[in-house]
């Protein structure tokens, strides 16, 4: 089933065009990886889909499947997109001192339930609901009583993003460099979390620099994003070639100019 | 002498001092009046009063309030409670190892060491109009589990008056306790207050001092904190102002001997046309002394918050470590912040850092919450609370921190309309 369709999207921030006619289609059950040199627009793409207010869509359209119908996303506020099952895992998660992780998760979980007409949960039930997810991510229970991301290490923050992913159980997970800065153990745990989330009802988009992550979360498609466009799409083998030969050959092949 | 003071207050001040007795305190008051006459009221000509003018909010007359009874609206379970109503002591507890008494300028009393040293007329006005001094002497080694709470309450009988009170605390060697002062306007109108607190920390003493100020809808409210720290002593000071029309707070902390440490933190949350001006001086007078300061401000509507924080490291004070940060959140464009971190270092081997930030809520932080399904206005509220909470957390006490958060949230509602969208 078609979940997301990005059609000829042009987007700008502060008068600077970043996405320049980008197309991508994502179906349920698929894992897509988006790779490309720094500054290509990978984070921008995920922010535009989630609705970051600093980025303006100037041309094209993003359609998203809500109740079996494709709907123009520009009509939805970011919080509505979230409640409709779009999740963005942040490259730099925000610290919120004074708000416990548990309350934060519960508030966001119940807000999504209400929006989708599902029953909400009380705190005790919710703690039990979280228990397995914490175990899977090898996170201590005490995480729930700490303030959101406050004083967390880089790895803990990324795990916390995956805990939110598993709790909110969205239909579209956009994970922006979830693997950056992780040691191998944390990378394995995070991958385990993402793999347990993956199902035929949802889709995962991994934004990454490193082929390494794709050893643990195997993608169906790999897209190379350069200068605001997707210049190549391939299967999982493409990651190995990119790792070996870099991006230059793809850029040349696409007929685009190499920027320093 | 300031014209307003000369014409309007001269007779009032003489009248307030007319029936003083012959004692240590009354002599200090008479000397202070002489000082006040030569200084006048502070005005914008003084660098450290650059942003605050008190003349328009000063009462017409400097009448003294009458004694009254009142109960606090904020209770702390198991606290040792002291009530001071309209500047007069009404209730005090019995605490083993702690001696509490009042001194007034009409009766004779044994004197205790006090710091009579002022920079300007605000301090001298406080001394000149002093109604009572509350002296608290804490014996050596006394550790109190529960805090001492001093409520400064004001009733109708303090309306249109100027109330002046001083708390002097001497903490002997190695004692350890928390003291809260809670200043609440209750139902007094057009009240002004000129209050001060002195803390004397002897060797190894550990004092947590918290000043809460609220419900002072009109008038001028001046409060001063002076602290003297001996060797190995530790002061954790926190001042929180919410809902005061015009509050000026002067802080002076002297780190006088090795290994004295002061954490001098604060928070003000302002709205409407409120004005809060904090002027802090931390003097490192000895080597191996340490200070940390986090002062936060939240301003909405047409309010104006000011923080001037000076850290002075004197010549022989080597190996000093001092960190200072002023962080401010502007919720409405028409609100205003002036932040002036100042560093004066005369020693060469020191570690000092200071800085100030002024800003709106960050778009990226808001977006993080929105992307988790939280509406923008609620996201803004959560982030503003988190901003405030970071300052309150500096109190570092497991039961007082949540209590202060509750105290604040029942007095200041963070309005986030018009928050950063650009
Ligand atoms: N908020 C912003 N303001 C200005 N320029 C931005 C902003 N965000 C991203 N950019 C610019 O957009 C381009 C693409 O950035 P980004 O999407 O973060 O790339 P990637 O994630 O592929 O490294 C870069 O040139 C970056 O400098
Ligand atoms: Mg990026």
XYZ file of C-alpha atoms and ligand atoms in Angstrom:
710
model
C 0.000 0.000 0.000
C 1.294 3.424 -0.875
C 2.125 5.270 2.372
C 3.977 8.377 1.256
C 4.503 10.030 -2.070
C 6.900 12.939 -2.450
C 6.299 14.551 -5.835
C 8.687 17.067 -7.386
C 9.263 18.756 -4.031
C 11.117 22.053 -3.908
C 11.797 23.430 -0.457
C 13.678 26.406 0.840
C 14.959 27.797 4.091
C 15.711 31.498 4.431
C 15.436 32.088 0.667
C 17.870 29.276 -0.069
C 16.524 26.420 -2.145
C 17.613 23.109 -0.637
C 15.332 20.510 -2.221
C 15.158 20.946 -5.961
C 12.597 18.597 -7.405
C 12.728 15.532 -5.214
C 10.655 12.397 -5.865
C 10.270 9.337 -3.703
C 7.511 6.813 -3.111
C 7.307 4.720 0.031
C 5.019 1.726 0.497
C 4.143 -0.059 3.698
C 6.473 -2.915 4.545
C 9.488 -1.181 3.004
C 12.772 0.044 4.439
C 14.433 2.891 2.542
C 17.893 4.257 3.176
C 18.800 7.760 2.130
C 22.497 8.433 1.770
C 24.554 11.243 0.337
C 27.301 13.716 1.118
C 26.919 16.249 3.922
C 24.726 19.195 3.075
C 22.788 17.368 0.346
C 19.427 17.945 2.006
C 18.797 14.641 3.805
C 17.786 16.218 7.106
C 15.806 18.826 5.224
C 13.763 16.131 3.509
C 12.827 14.489 6.793
C 12.012 17.841 8.412
C 9.853 18.874 5.479
C 7.875 15.650 5.758
C 7.432 16.174 9.516
C 6.471 19.829 8.987
C 9.310 21.917 10.442
C 8.119 25.558 10.229
C 11.464 26.934 9.017
C 11.197 25.117 5.703
C 8.786 26.207 2.993
C 7.477 24.008 0.285
C 7.569 26.147 -2.851
C 6.634 23.581 -5.451
C 5.403 20.002 -5.591
C 3.413 18.004 -3.097
C 3.766 15.458 -0.307
C 0.911 12.983 -0.030
C 0.378 10.677 2.905
C -2.048 7.840 3.378
C -4.678 8.567 6.000
C -7.457 5.991 6.324
C -6.711 4.557 2.901
C -6.718 7.909 1.100
C -3.742 9.966 0.008
C -3.910 13.360 1.623
C -1.885 16.543 1.042
C 0.331 16.884 4.111
C 0.617 20.651 3.870
C -2.824 20.873 5.440
C -1.608 19.271 8.653
C 0.280 20.908 11.488
C 3.358 19.015 12.704
C 1.525 17.715 15.772
C -1.292 16.415 13.575
C 1.184 14.650 11.310
C 2.617 12.995 14.388
C -0.791 11.897 15.586
C -1.426 10.469 12.135
C 1.619 8.256 12.460
C 4.603 10.206 11.135
C 7.589 9.971 13.444
C 10.883 11.809 13.146
C 13.852 10.516 15.094
C 16.123 13.501 15.648
C 19.785 13.780 14.917
C 20.044 16.027 18.002
C 17.255 15.210 20.473
C 16.235 18.120 22.724
C 16.730 18.139 26.505
C 13.633 18.996 28.541
C 14.599 19.438 32.205
C 11.753 19.125 34.668
C 9.616 16.872 32.451
C 9.990 13.204 33.285
C 10.478 10.780 30.455
C 7.479 8.824 31.690
C 5.135 11.816 31.672
C 6.404 12.896 28.298
C 5.864 9.462 26.767
C 2.463 9.093 28.394
C 1.303 12.513 27.255
C 2.374 11.922 23.654
C 1.023 8.372 23.665
C -2.392 9.390 24.966
C -2.587 12.333 22.578
C -2.045 9.950 19.664
C -4.583 7.462 21.051
C -7.211 10.174 21.385
C -6.560 11.356 17.840
C -6.975 7.818 16.513
C -9.947 6.936 18.693
C -7.998 4.328 20.671
C -8.299 3.918 24.464
C -5.827 5.918 26.560
C -3.696 4.469 29.358
C -3.152 5.261 33.024
C 0.329 5.569 34.453
C 0.552 2.117 36.036
C -0.655 0.259 33.023
C 1.670 2.373 30.912
C 4.716 1.445 32.996
C 3.950 -2.221 32.368
C 3.420 -1.489 28.665
C 6.894 0.108 28.541
C 8.671 -2.624 30.439
C 9.377 -4.915 27.458
C 10.471 -2.032 25.294
C 12.945 -0.889 27.940
C 14.298 -4.414 28.200
C 14.690 -4.692 24.463
C 16.662 -1.443 24.394
C 18.668 -2.471 27.456
C 17.508 0.665 29.231
C 17.216 0.752 33.004
C 13.754 1.529 34.473
C 15.250 4.629 36.054
C 15.238 6.223 32.590
C 11.526 6.775 32.979
C 11.964 8.959 36.021
C 14.759 11.069 34.599
C 14.014 14.296 32.768
C 13.685 13.895 29.010
C 17.193 13.605 27.524
C 18.593 15.812 30.286
C 22.187 14.868 30.937
C 21.857 11.771 28.736
C 24.912 10.594 26.827
C 24.759 10.636 23.023
C 23.936 6.932 22.950
C 21.257 7.260 25.635
C 19.566 10.029 23.684
C 19.391 7.876 20.557
C 18.040 4.937 22.516
C 15.451 7.255 23.986
C 14.393 8.239 20.468
C 13.871 4.562 19.671
C 11.923 4.115 22.912
C 9.622 6.895 21.713
C 9.376 5.207 18.322
C 8.346 1.914 19.897
C 5.880 3.652 22.201
C 4.167 5.779 19.573
C 4.274 2.930 17.041
C 3.897 5.187 13.987
C 3.266 4.133 10.398
C 6.177 6.085 8.962
C 9.468 6.277 10.855
C 11.992 8.799 9.586
C 15.252 8.224 11.436
C 17.792 10.968 10.888
C 21.326 9.742 11.557
C 20.223 7.595 14.432
C 23.509 5.736 14.037
C 25.844 8.743 14.272
C 28.035 8.755 17.315
C 27.011 5.302 18.481
C 29.493 2.656 19.538
C 28.986 -0.815 18.135
C 27.034 -2.112 21.147
C 24.630 0.825 21.118
C 24.300 0.506 17.341
C 23.256 -3.126 17.697
C 20.697 -2.261 20.374
C 19.238 0.597 18.356
C 19.041 -1.669 15.282
C 17.326 -4.354 17.323
C 14.755 -1.749 18.356
C 14.116 -0.634 14.779
C 13.890 -4.232 13.537
C 11.327 -5.072 16.190
C 9.278 -2.065 15.088
C 9.347 -2.952 11.377
C 6.247 -4.665 10.038
C 4.210 -4.997 6.870
C 1.966 -2.179 8.105
C 4.639 0.473 8.423
C 7.712 1.842 6.690
C 11.153 2.971 7.808
C 13.307 5.655 6.219
C 16.889 5.637 7.451
C 18.996 8.690 6.834
C 22.603 7.645 7.263
C 26.177 8.295 6.309
C 27.430 4.860 7.007
C 26.924 1.546 5.342
C 27.601 -0.025 8.748
C 24.036 0.572 9.988
C 22.686 -1.221 6.926
C 24.393 -4.436 8.038
C 21.940 -4.471 10.922
C 18.849 -2.950 9.372
C 18.620 -4.259 5.841
C 17.049 -1.798 3.406
C 14.933 -2.644 0.379
C 16.018 0.514 -1.432
C 18.943 2.856 -1.207
C 18.649 6.395 -2.576
C 21.510 8.769 -3.124
C 20.518 12.344 -2.425
C 22.693 15.067 -3.871
C 22.066 18.773 -4.274
C 18.428 18.429 -3.320
C 17.592 15.592 -5.717
C 17.641 11.826 -5.692
C 20.267 10.984 -8.258
C 20.353 7.223 -7.920
C 18.216 4.467 -6.462
C 19.327 0.879 -6.018
C 19.045 -2.198 -3.872
C 20.980 -3.004 -0.726
C 24.137 -3.874 -2.687
C 24.480 -0.189 -3.616
C 25.580 0.588 -0.056
C 28.655 -1.605 -0.432
C 29.649 0.048 -3.698
C 29.195 3.481 -2.122
C 31.286 2.453 0.853
C 34.028 1.295 -1.484
C 33.969 3.969 -4.184
C 32.391 7.007 -2.571
C 29.768 9.218 -4.176
C 31.751 10.824 -6.994
C 31.002 8.172 -9.588
C 27.248 8.393 -8.906
C 27.356 12.145 -9.251
C 29.311 11.908 -12.520
C 26.990 9.212 -13.817
C 24.008 11.438 -13.112
C 25.588 14.184 -15.221
C 25.631 16.631 -12.294
C 28.527 18.836 -11.352
C 30.782 17.816 -8.516
C 30.794 20.419 -5.792
C 33.812 20.644 -3.555
C 19.726 65.471 48.628
C 17.059 64.207 46.307
C 14.327 66.776 45.966
C 11.440 64.359 46.399
C 12.968 63.023 49.559
C 13.738 66.456 50.924
C 10.305 67.912 50.538
C 8.120 64.930 51.103
C 9.873 62.658 53.508
C 11.961 64.802 55.785
C 9.218 65.253 58.358
C 8.115 61.597 58.077
C 11.610 60.350 58.737
C 12.051 62.632 61.736
C 8.703 61.429 63.056
C 9.650 57.762 62.666
C 12.790 58.379 64.660
C 11.187 60.664 67.247
C 10.637 58.097 69.979
C 13.706 55.952 69.586
C 15.337 54.673 72.735
C 19.020 54.831 73.590
C 20.499 51.619 72.344
C 22.839 50.194 69.766
C 20.189 49.911 67.097
C 18.709 53.362 67.548
C 22.173 54.851 67.269
C 22.729 52.987 64.009
C 19.407 54.322 62.759
C 20.208 57.916 63.595
C 23.564 57.630 61.835
C 21.794 56.138 58.848
C 19.426 59.064 58.574
C 22.411 61.369 58.295
C 23.761 59.137 55.531
C 20.402 59.075 53.793
C 20.213 62.841 53.832
C 23.548 63.117 52.106
C 22.914 60.319 49.564
C 19.267 60.934 48.705
C 17.198 58.210 47.104
C 19.021 56.242 44.400
C 18.319 57.265 40.824
C 19.377 56.452 37.292
C 22.454 58.638 37.639
C 24.035 55.841 39.636
C 25.488 53.192 37.328
C 24.079 50.370 39.437
C 20.592 51.938 39.334
C 20.762 52.657 35.605
C 17.567 50.762 34.747
C 15.418 51.396 37.796
C 13.669 54.482 38.953
C 11.741 54.163 42.189
C 10.417 57.695 42.574
C 7.117 57.168 40.792
C 6.231 54.114 42.882
C 7.335 55.515 46.238
C 4.515 56.183 48.725
C 3.413 59.744 49.406
C 4.330 59.411 53.029
C 6.708 57.127 54.836
C 4.170 56.045 57.439
C 5.078 53.030 59.572
C 2.654 50.095 59.483
C 0.739 48.934 62.534
C 1.159 45.533 64.079
C -1.412 42.930 63.052
C -2.072 39.202 62.875
C -2.093 37.080 59.717
C -1.500 33.549 58.544
C 0.613 32.468 55.639
C -0.978 31.210 52.434
C 1.935 28.896 51.785
C 2.680 26.131 54.265
C 5.657 23.851 54.425
C 5.086 20.654 56.322
C 7.168 20.249 59.494
C 8.918 23.607 59.004
C 9.891 25.772 61.956
C 7.685 28.752 61.314
C 8.402 32.376 62.147
C 5.765 34.993 61.337
C 6.569 38.627 60.845
C 3.446 40.630 60.117
C 3.792 44.187 58.842
C 7.416 44.115 59.950
C 6.740 42.952 63.524
C 7.463 39.500 64.906
C 4.289 37.682 65.969
C 5.194 34.002 66.143
C 8.394 32.121 66.699
C 9.252 28.492 67.316
C 11.399 26.808 69.933
C 14.288 25.023 68.254
C 17.009 23.336 70.287
C 20.369 24.969 69.554
C 18.808 27.949 67.788
C 18.293 31.259 69.581
C 15.718 33.551 68.050
C 14.922 36.972 69.389
C 13.855 40.374 68.211
C 15.536 43.673 68.790
C 13.772 46.943 68.373
C 15.035 50.473 68.584
C 12.777 51.333 71.520
C 13.953 48.815 74.086
C 17.417 48.073 75.322
C 19.021 44.871 74.128
C 22.336 43.110 73.766
C 23.709 43.944 70.395
C 25.053 41.489 67.854
C 27.469 42.142 65.019
C 25.716 43.660 62.013
C 26.951 44.953 58.698
C 26.108 48.609 58.368
C 27.654 49.349 55.033
C 25.568 50.699 52.160
C 26.263 51.904 48.656
C 23.293 54.196 48.250
C 20.152 55.710 49.704
C 18.052 52.564 49.351
C 20.115 50.809 51.998
C 20.193 53.892 54.211
C 16.432 54.291 53.919
C 16.078 50.717 55.152
C 18.211 51.459 58.218
C 16.560 54.825 58.891
C 13.085 53.309 59.042
C 13.913 49.990 60.699
C 11.096 48.631 62.874
C 12.700 45.467 64.182
C 15.662 43.199 63.757
C 15.171 39.474 64.016
C 18.342 37.855 65.305
C 18.855 34.142 64.783
C 21.908 32.536 66.324
C 22.622 28.947 65.505
C 24.922 27.045 67.811
C 27.931 25.074 66.729
C 27.253 21.686 65.090
C 23.477 22.172 64.925
C 21.937 20.359 61.993
C 18.277 20.870 61.237
C 16.387 18.393 59.152
C 13.418 20.711 58.642
C 13.785 24.246 57.307
C 13.208 27.458 59.211
C 10.599 29.464 57.338
C 10.310 33.178 57.951
C 7.067 34.565 56.575
C 6.985 38.289 55.956
C 3.276 39.024 55.672
C 1.438 42.279 55.093
C -2.159 43.126 55.908
C -4.461 46.068 55.243
C -2.874 47.810 58.212
C 0.288 48.132 56.148
C -1.452 49.797 53.204
C 0.154 53.038 52.054
C 3.009 52.396 54.461
C 6.698 51.700 54.258
C 7.748 48.628 56.178
C 11.336 47.971 57.111
C 12.756 44.862 58.687
C 16.101 43.112 59.015
C 16.990 39.488 59.630
C 20.460 38.780 60.983
C 21.616 35.194 61.042
C 24.796 33.986 62.722
C 25.593 30.379 61.929
C 28.317 28.972 64.160
C 30.903 26.412 63.094
C 29.730 23.357 61.189
C 26.003 23.945 61.489
C 23.832 22.885 58.579
C 20.310 24.070 57.794
C 17.884 25.595 55.306
C 16.186 28.936 55.780
C 13.348 30.213 53.629
C 12.088 33.757 53.665
C 8.725 34.185 52.044
C 7.570 37.744 51.425
C 3.891 37.930 50.541
C 1.847 41.081 50.088
C -1.507 39.487 51.037
C -4.088 42.314 51.185
C -1.860 45.347 51.715
C -2.246 48.069 49.105
C 0.290 50.631 47.998
C 2.776 49.068 50.356
C 6.515 49.543 50.058
C 9.054 47.356 51.800
C 12.749 47.906 52.485
C 14.119 44.708 53.938
C 17.490 43.106 54.387
C 19.008 39.823 55.478
C 22.503 39.196 56.780
C 24.102 35.787 56.830
C 27.276 35.180 58.796
C 28.693 31.732 58.119
C 31.434 30.573 60.470
C 33.963 27.869 59.680
C 32.401 24.904 57.932
C 28.834 26.183 58.256
C 26.422 25.165 55.498
C 23.387 27.324 54.882
C 20.753 27.124 52.210
C 18.904 30.426 51.963
C 15.820 30.852 49.805
C 13.997 34.122 49.270
C 10.527 33.991 47.695
C 8.859 37.271 46.812
C 5.310 37.619 45.544
C 1.983 39.416 45.623
C 3.449 42.876 45.918
C 1.073 44.541 43.518
C 2.134 48.124 44.115
C 4.897 50.146 45.664
C 8.645 49.765 45.826
C 10.150 46.576 47.178
C 13.783 46.611 48.086
C 15.500 43.577 49.491
C 19.144 43.046 50.251
C 21.149 39.958 51.016
C 24.562 40.246 52.579
C 26.606 37.172 53.288
C 29.998 36.727 54.929
C 31.614 33.337 54.442
C 34.421 31.986 56.579
C 36.771 29.105 55.838
C 35.179 25.905 54.458
C 31.683 27.350 54.672
C 29.059 26.836 51.998
C 26.156 29.042 51.011
C 23.454 27.980 48.584
C 21.303 31.022 47.950
C 18.262 31.176 45.713
C 15.938 34.104 45.123
C 12.663 33.777 43.262
C 10.480 36.734 42.387
C 7.040 36.216 40.895
C 4.399 38.869 40.843
C 6.013 42.002 42.239
C 5.396 45.406 40.660
C 8.827 46.805 41.330
C 11.447 44.713 43.035
C 15.037 45.673 43.491
C 17.318 43.051 44.988
C 20.886 43.739 46.053
C 23.150 40.809 46.747
C 26.596 40.994 48.223
C 28.517 37.861 49.051
C 32.000 37.969 50.542
C 34.118 34.842 50.338
C 36.625 35.658 53.035
C 38.708 32.567 53.574
C 39.967 29.457 51.855
C 37.534 26.909 50.531
C 34.494 29.094 51.074
C 31.931 28.296 48.388
C 28.853 30.239 47.330
C 26.166 29.233 44.870
C 24.152 32.369 44.292
C 21.244 31.544 42.011
C 17.955 33.146 41.188
C 14.924 33.374 38.979
C 12.414 36.061 38.176
C 9.207 35.542 36.238
C 7.532 38.772 35.228
C 4.404 39.914 33.412
C 2.243 43.023 32.892
C 4.335 46.099 33.715
C 6.382 44.394 36.413
C 9.987 45.367 36.945
C 12.641 43.334 38.700
C 16.237 44.470 39.019
C 18.887 42.276 40.629
C 22.322 43.652 41.368
C 24.741 41.017 42.580
C 28.322 41.318 43.752
C 30.409 38.325 44.683
C 33.776 39.152 46.191
C 36.499 36.558 46.199
C 38.609 37.981 49.007
C 40.771 34.922 49.557
C 42.568 32.257 47.567
C 40.848 28.947 46.838
C 37.342 30.323 47.031
C 34.588 29.186 44.699
C 31.395 30.642 43.318
C 28.712 29.614 40.877
C 25.828 31.724 39.737
C 22.893 30.939 37.467
C 20.331 33.698 37.210
C 17.341 33.191 34.981
C 14.613 35.543 33.858
C 11.309 35.039 32.086
C 9.546 38.163 30.879
C 6.140 38.590 29.266
C 3.892 41.522 28.325
C 5.581 44.844 29.079
C 7.728 43.646 31.928
C 11.389 44.487 32.359
C 13.982 42.251 33.988
C 17.506 43.315 34.823
C 20.461 41.323 36.048
C 23.786 42.920 36.839
C 26.243 40.447 38.232
C 29.718 41.432 39.222
C 32.375 38.922 40.200
C 35.414 40.484 41.815
C 38.561 38.475 42.355
C 40.883 40.411 44.631
C 44.602 40.569 44.221
C 45.751 37.739 46.435
C 42.831 35.484 45.646
C 44.689 32.936 43.506
C 43.181 29.619 42.408
C 39.693 31.018 42.458
C 37.070 29.230 40.395
C 34.015 31.246 39.442
C 31.247 30.613 36.946
C 28.408 32.936 36.178
C 25.585 32.696 33.676
C 22.539 34.860 33.094
C 19.901 33.241 30.878
C 16.746 34.980 29.846
C 13.608 34.046 28.010
C 11.485 36.677 26.327
C 7.923 35.454 25.861
C 6.446 38.585 24.340
C 8.180 41.035 22.031
C 7.206 44.027 24.162
C 9.005 42.603 27.205
C 12.565 43.590 27.917
C 15.759 42.220 29.455
C 19.019 43.878 30.379
C 21.753 41.480 31.414
C 25.171 42.680 32.482
C 27.674 40.076 33.578
C 30.803 41.804 34.866
C 34.147 40.393 35.800
C 36.911 42.203 37.696
C 39.951 40.058 38.176
C 43.060 41.335 39.975
C 44.689 37.949 40.543
C 46.453 36.070 37.746
C 45.905 32.393 38.458
C 42.123 32.051 38.375
C 39.427 30.228 36.420
C 36.500 32.499 35.655
C 33.745 32.275 33.099
C 30.685 34.405 32.609
C 28.046 35.047 30.016
C 24.511 36.031 29.230
C 21.869 34.819 26.809
C 18.627 36.491 25.861
C 16.216 34.800 23.536
C 12.875 33.387 22.626
C 12.001 29.729 22.704
C 13.954 27.911 20.042
C 12.049 26.874 16.933
C 13.953 23.598 16.817
C 13.122 22.742 20.410
C 9.463 23.560 19.859
C 9.486 21.417 16.744
C 10.862 18.468 18.681
C 7.799 18.480 20.918
C 5.414 19.180 18.064
C 6.809 16.233 16.154
C 5.762 14.107 19.137
C 2.155 15.194 18.768
C 2.142 18.105 21.198
C 0.408 21.273 20.071
C 2.553 24.332 19.636
C 1.132 26.329 22.529
C 1.481 23.378 24.871
C 4.993 22.721 23.578
C 5.872 26.322 24.379
C 4.439 25.982 27.870
C 6.423 22.817 28.525
C 9.679 24.360 27.324
C 9.188 27.536 29.328
C 8.556 25.405 32.421
C 11.688 23.418 31.692
C 13.614 26.687 31.422
C 12.371 27.773 34.825
C 12.876 24.356 36.365
C 16.580 24.351 35.619
C 16.982 27.346 37.942
C 14.813 25.878 40.704
C 16.779 22.622 40.541
C 19.823 24.560 41.745
C 18.281 24.584 45.209
C 19.354 20.955 45.275
C 16.984 19.693 47.932
C 14.645 16.791 47.252
C 11.590 18.158 49.076
C 12.132 21.894 48.613
C 12.592 21.744 44.837
C 9.104 20.351 44.047
C 7.632 22.676 46.654
C 9.163 25.710 44.951
C 7.948 24.512 41.558
C 4.413 24.304 42.930
C 4.748 27.668 44.656
C 5.732 29.232 41.358
C 3.193 27.530 39.133
C 0.356 28.688 41.376
C 1.627 32.263 41.080
C 2.896 32.612 37.563
C 1.152 31.233 34.568
C 3.451 31.083 31.608
C 1.650 32.690 28.712
C 3.121 31.781 25.425
C 1.099 33.628 22.878
C 3.260 35.215 20.268
C 6.183 32.934 20.980
C 8.938 32.743 18.385
C 7.612 31.885 14.996
C 10.249 33.706 13.094
N 17.852 26.230 9.209
C 18.666 26.385 8.165
N 19.025 27.615 7.781
C 19.849 27.801 6.731
N 20.372 26.815 6.017
C 20.065 25.566 6.336
C 19.197 25.280 7.447
N 19.071 23.938 7.548
C 19.815 23.414 6.553
N 20.402 24.390 5.827
C 21.288 24.186 4.662
O 20.663 23.296 3.812
C 21.586 22.408 3.222
C 21.155 20.988 3.445
O 21.219 20.701 4.841
P 20.768 19.319 5.458
O 19.396 19.017 5.016
O 20.981 19.415 6.927
O 21.822 18.336 4.820
P 22.244 16.853 5.217
O 21.307 16.367 6.266
O 22.136 16.094 3.931
O 23.643 16.919 5.681
C 22.936 22.734 3.812
O 23.636 23.542 2.901
C 22.599 23.520 5.058
O 23.599 24.460 5.319
Mg 21.660 15.824 8.325
